[in-house]
Every structure is written in C-alpha cells, then in structure tokens.
C-alpha cells in the first residue's frame, strides 16, 4: 500500500509474510467491468485494480482474525468471539 492507502500490488496467497486480504468489500457498479466470467476476484480482479490504482485498503493492527472455511472454523470463531466480548 502506498501513503494514500492505494494497494500497489496484489498477490493471492503469497509464500512470504505480507498483509492479508480479509473482511468486507465495498464496490461501486464499475466492478462489473472487472469481474471474470470464471475464477476468483482475488486472482483476477484485485491484481488488475491494483495495477490501475483503483483499490484501497485499511490496515488493522492487533486484531483477531481467522479464515472460516468450514462449520468447525465457524464454531471455533464463535467461541473465541464469545470469550473476547463476554459481558460476564
């Protein structure tokens, strides 16, 4: 990312320590011009948007994150969130 938070390069699942792509995306209708007929937006769309300086990011530090790829992951995350935000 540059000083204005534009993403300058996007690589899906790099082999080194980098910032991660996670969270919620906010797009306007122009995104439809960049979406592939098949495939992942992380592999096709985001690298193109980065090259054209049309995608920004936000860096959050010291937060909990987990990839949710299964029901088991969702159950584990639910328990952690309950522990973090427990009011008791």
PDB file of C-alpha atoms in Angstrom:
ATOM      1  CA  UNK A   1       0.000   0.000   0.000  1.00  0.00           C
ATOM      2  CA  UNK A   2       1.160   3.499  -0.676  1.00  0.00           C
ATOM      3  CA  UNK A   3       0.805   6.578   1.559  1.00  0.00           C
ATOM      4  CA  UNK A   4      -2.745   7.183   0.307  1.00  0.00           C
ATOM      5  CA  UNK A   5      -3.786   3.569   1.081  1.00  0.00           C
ATOM      6  CA  UNK A   6      -3.917   2.501  -2.565  1.00  0.00           C
ATOM      7  CA  UNK A   7      -2.927  -1.114  -2.973  1.00  0.00           C
ATOM      8  CA  UNK A   8       0.049  -1.151  -5.322  1.00  0.00           C
ATOM      9  CA  UNK A   9       0.310  -4.909  -5.806  1.00  0.00           C
ATOM     10  CA  UNK A  10      -1.984  -7.817  -5.004  1.00  0.00           C
ATOM     11  CA  UNK A  11      -0.885 -11.458  -4.759  1.00  0.00           C
ATOM     12  CA  UNK A  12      -3.296 -14.133  -3.609  1.00  0.00           C
ATOM     13  CA  UNK A  13      -1.729 -16.419  -1.004  1.00  0.00           C
ATOM     14  CA  UNK A  14       1.917 -15.322  -1.267  1.00  0.00           C
ATOM     15  CA  UNK A  15       4.586 -17.503   0.294  1.00  0.00           C
ATOM     16  CA  UNK A  16       6.023 -14.710   2.463  1.00  0.00           C
ATOM     17  CA  UNK A  17       4.791 -12.568   5.349  1.00  0.00           C
ATOM     18  CA  UNK A  18       2.528  -9.884   3.907  1.00  0.00           C
ATOM     19  CA  UNK A  19      -0.652  -8.080   4.793  1.00  0.00           C
ATOM     20  CA  UNK A  20      -3.722 -10.264   4.363  1.00  0.00           C
ATOM     21  CA  UNK A  21      -6.877  -9.755   2.356  1.00  0.00           C
ATOM     22  CA  UNK A  22      -9.853 -10.179   4.664  1.00  0.00           C
ATOM     23  CA  UNK A  23     -13.089  -8.558   5.593  1.00  0.00           C
ATOM     24  CA  UNK A  24     -15.842  -6.842   3.678  1.00  0.00           C
ATOM     25  CA  UNK A  25     -15.515  -5.361   0.213  1.00  0.00           C
ATOM     26  CA  UNK A  26     -17.267  -2.156  -0.828  1.00  0.00           C
ATOM     27  CA  UNK A  27     -17.580  -1.614  -4.588  1.00  0.00           C
ATOM     28  CA  UNK A  28     -19.473   0.603  -6.964  1.00  0.00           C
ATOM     29  CA  UNK A  29     -21.118  -0.641 -10.183  1.00  0.00           C
ATOM     30  CA  UNK A  30     -17.888  -0.282 -12.185  1.00  0.00           C
ATOM     31  CA  UNK A  31     -16.687  -3.505 -10.530  1.00  0.00           C
ATOM     32  CA  UNK A  32     -18.806  -5.478 -13.005  1.00  0.00           C
ATOM     33  CA  UNK A  33     -16.362  -4.444 -15.748  1.00  0.00           C
ATOM     34  CA  UNK A  34     -13.555  -6.201 -13.854  1.00  0.00           C
ATOM     35  CA  UNK A  35     -15.209  -9.431 -12.720  1.00  0.00           C
ATOM     36  CA  UNK A  36     -14.098 -12.600 -14.513  1.00  0.00           C
ATOM     37  CA  UNK A  37     -16.630 -14.972 -16.068  1.00  0.00           C
ATOM     38  CA  UNK A  38     -14.958 -17.713 -14.024  1.00  0.00           C
ATOM     39  CA  UNK A  39     -12.392 -17.681 -11.274  1.00  0.00           C
ATOM     40  CA  UNK A  40     -11.605 -15.757  -8.129  1.00  0.00           C
ATOM     41  CA  UNK A  41     -11.651 -11.999  -7.789  1.00  0.00           C
ATOM     42  CA  UNK A  42      -8.514 -12.314  -5.664  1.00  0.00           C
ATOM     43  CA  UNK A  43      -6.637 -13.883  -8.578  1.00  0.00           C
ATOM     44  CA  UNK A  44      -8.068 -11.868 -11.480  1.00  0.00           C
ATOM     45  CA  UNK A  45      -9.854  -8.701 -10.382  1.00  0.00           C
ATOM     46  CA  UNK A  46      -7.802  -7.392  -7.454  1.00  0.00           C
ATOM     47  CA  UNK A  47      -4.421  -7.524  -9.240  1.00  0.00           C
ATOM     48  CA  UNK A  48      -5.915  -5.585 -12.185  1.00  0.00           C
ATOM     49  CA  UNK A  49      -7.456  -2.986  -9.872  1.00  0.00           C
ATOM     50  CA  UNK A  50      -4.124  -2.612  -8.059  1.00  0.00           C
ATOM     51  CA  UNK A  51      -2.260  -2.033 -11.341  1.00  0.00           C
ATOM     52  CA  UNK A  52      -4.770   0.668 -12.261  1.00  0.00           C
ATOM     53  CA  UNK A  53      -4.635   2.240  -8.760  1.00  0.00           C
ATOM     54  CA  UNK A  54      -8.338   1.641  -8.238  1.00  0.00           C
ATOM     55  CA  UNK A  55      -8.333  -0.296  -4.971  1.00  0.00           C
ATOM     56  CA  UNK A  56      -7.549   0.845  -1.444  1.00  0.00           C
ATOM     57  CA  UNK A  57      -7.004  -0.990   1.804  1.00  0.00           C
ATOM     58  CA  UNK A  58      -7.099  -0.409   5.532  1.00  0.00           C
ATOM     59  CA  UNK A  59      -4.544  -1.831   7.956  1.00  0.00           C
ATOM     60  CA  UNK A  60      -5.836  -3.016  11.318  1.00  0.00           C
ATOM     61  CA  UNK A  61      -3.274  -3.999  13.929  1.00  0.00           C
ATOM     62  CA  UNK A  62      -3.588  -6.234  16.979  1.00  0.00           C
ATOM     63  CA  UNK A  63      -6.873  -7.794  15.950  1.00  0.00           C
ATOM     64  CA  UNK A  64      -8.151 -11.351  15.906  1.00  0.00           C
ATOM     65  CA  UNK A  65      -8.820 -12.879  12.503  1.00  0.00           C
ATOM     66  CA  UNK A  66      -9.399 -16.378  11.218  1.00  0.00           C
ATOM     67  CA  UNK A  67     -10.213 -17.825   7.855  1.00  0.00           C
ATOM     68  CA  UNK A  68     -13.600 -19.535   8.000  1.00  0.00           C
ATOM     69  CA  UNK A  69     -13.670 -22.420   5.577  1.00  0.00           C
ATOM     70  CA  UNK A  70     -15.855 -24.914   7.413  1.00  0.00           C
ATOM     71  CA  UNK A  71     -18.549 -25.289  10.069  1.00  0.00           C
ATOM     72  CA  UNK A  72     -15.792 -26.311  12.506  1.00  0.00           C
ATOM     73  CA  UNK A  73     -13.971 -22.995  11.843  1.00  0.00           C
ATOM     74  CA  UNK A  74     -17.197 -21.076  12.398  1.00  0.00           C
ATOM     75  CA  UNK A  75     -17.818 -22.867  15.702  1.00  0.00           C
ATOM     76  CA  UNK A  76     -14.248 -22.147  16.876  1.00  0.00           C
ATOM     77  CA  UNK A  77     -14.514 -18.470  15.949  1.00  0.00           C
ATOM     78  CA  UNK A  78     -17.874 -18.191  17.704  1.00  0.00           C
ATOM     79  CA  UNK A  79     -16.302 -19.472  20.923  1.00  0.00           C
ATOM     80  CA  UNK A  80     -13.371 -17.049  20.682  1.00  0.00           C
ATOM     81  CA  UNK A  81     -15.657 -14.092  19.978  1.00  0.00           C
ATOM     82  CA  UNK A  82     -17.838 -15.084  22.939  1.00  0.00           C
ATOM     83  CA  UNK A  83     -14.722 -15.103  25.136  1.00  0.00           C
ATOM     84  CA  UNK A  84     -13.425 -11.762  23.819  1.00  0.00           C
ATOM     85  CA  UNK A  85     -16.753  -9.952  24.085  1.00  0.00           C
ATOM     86  CA  UNK A  86     -18.177 -11.746  27.111  1.00  0.00           C
ATOM     87  CA  UNK A  87     -20.010  -9.347  29.377  1.00  0.00           C
ATOM     88  CA  UNK A  88     -19.722 -11.608  32.415  1.00  0.00           C
TER      89      UNK A  88
END
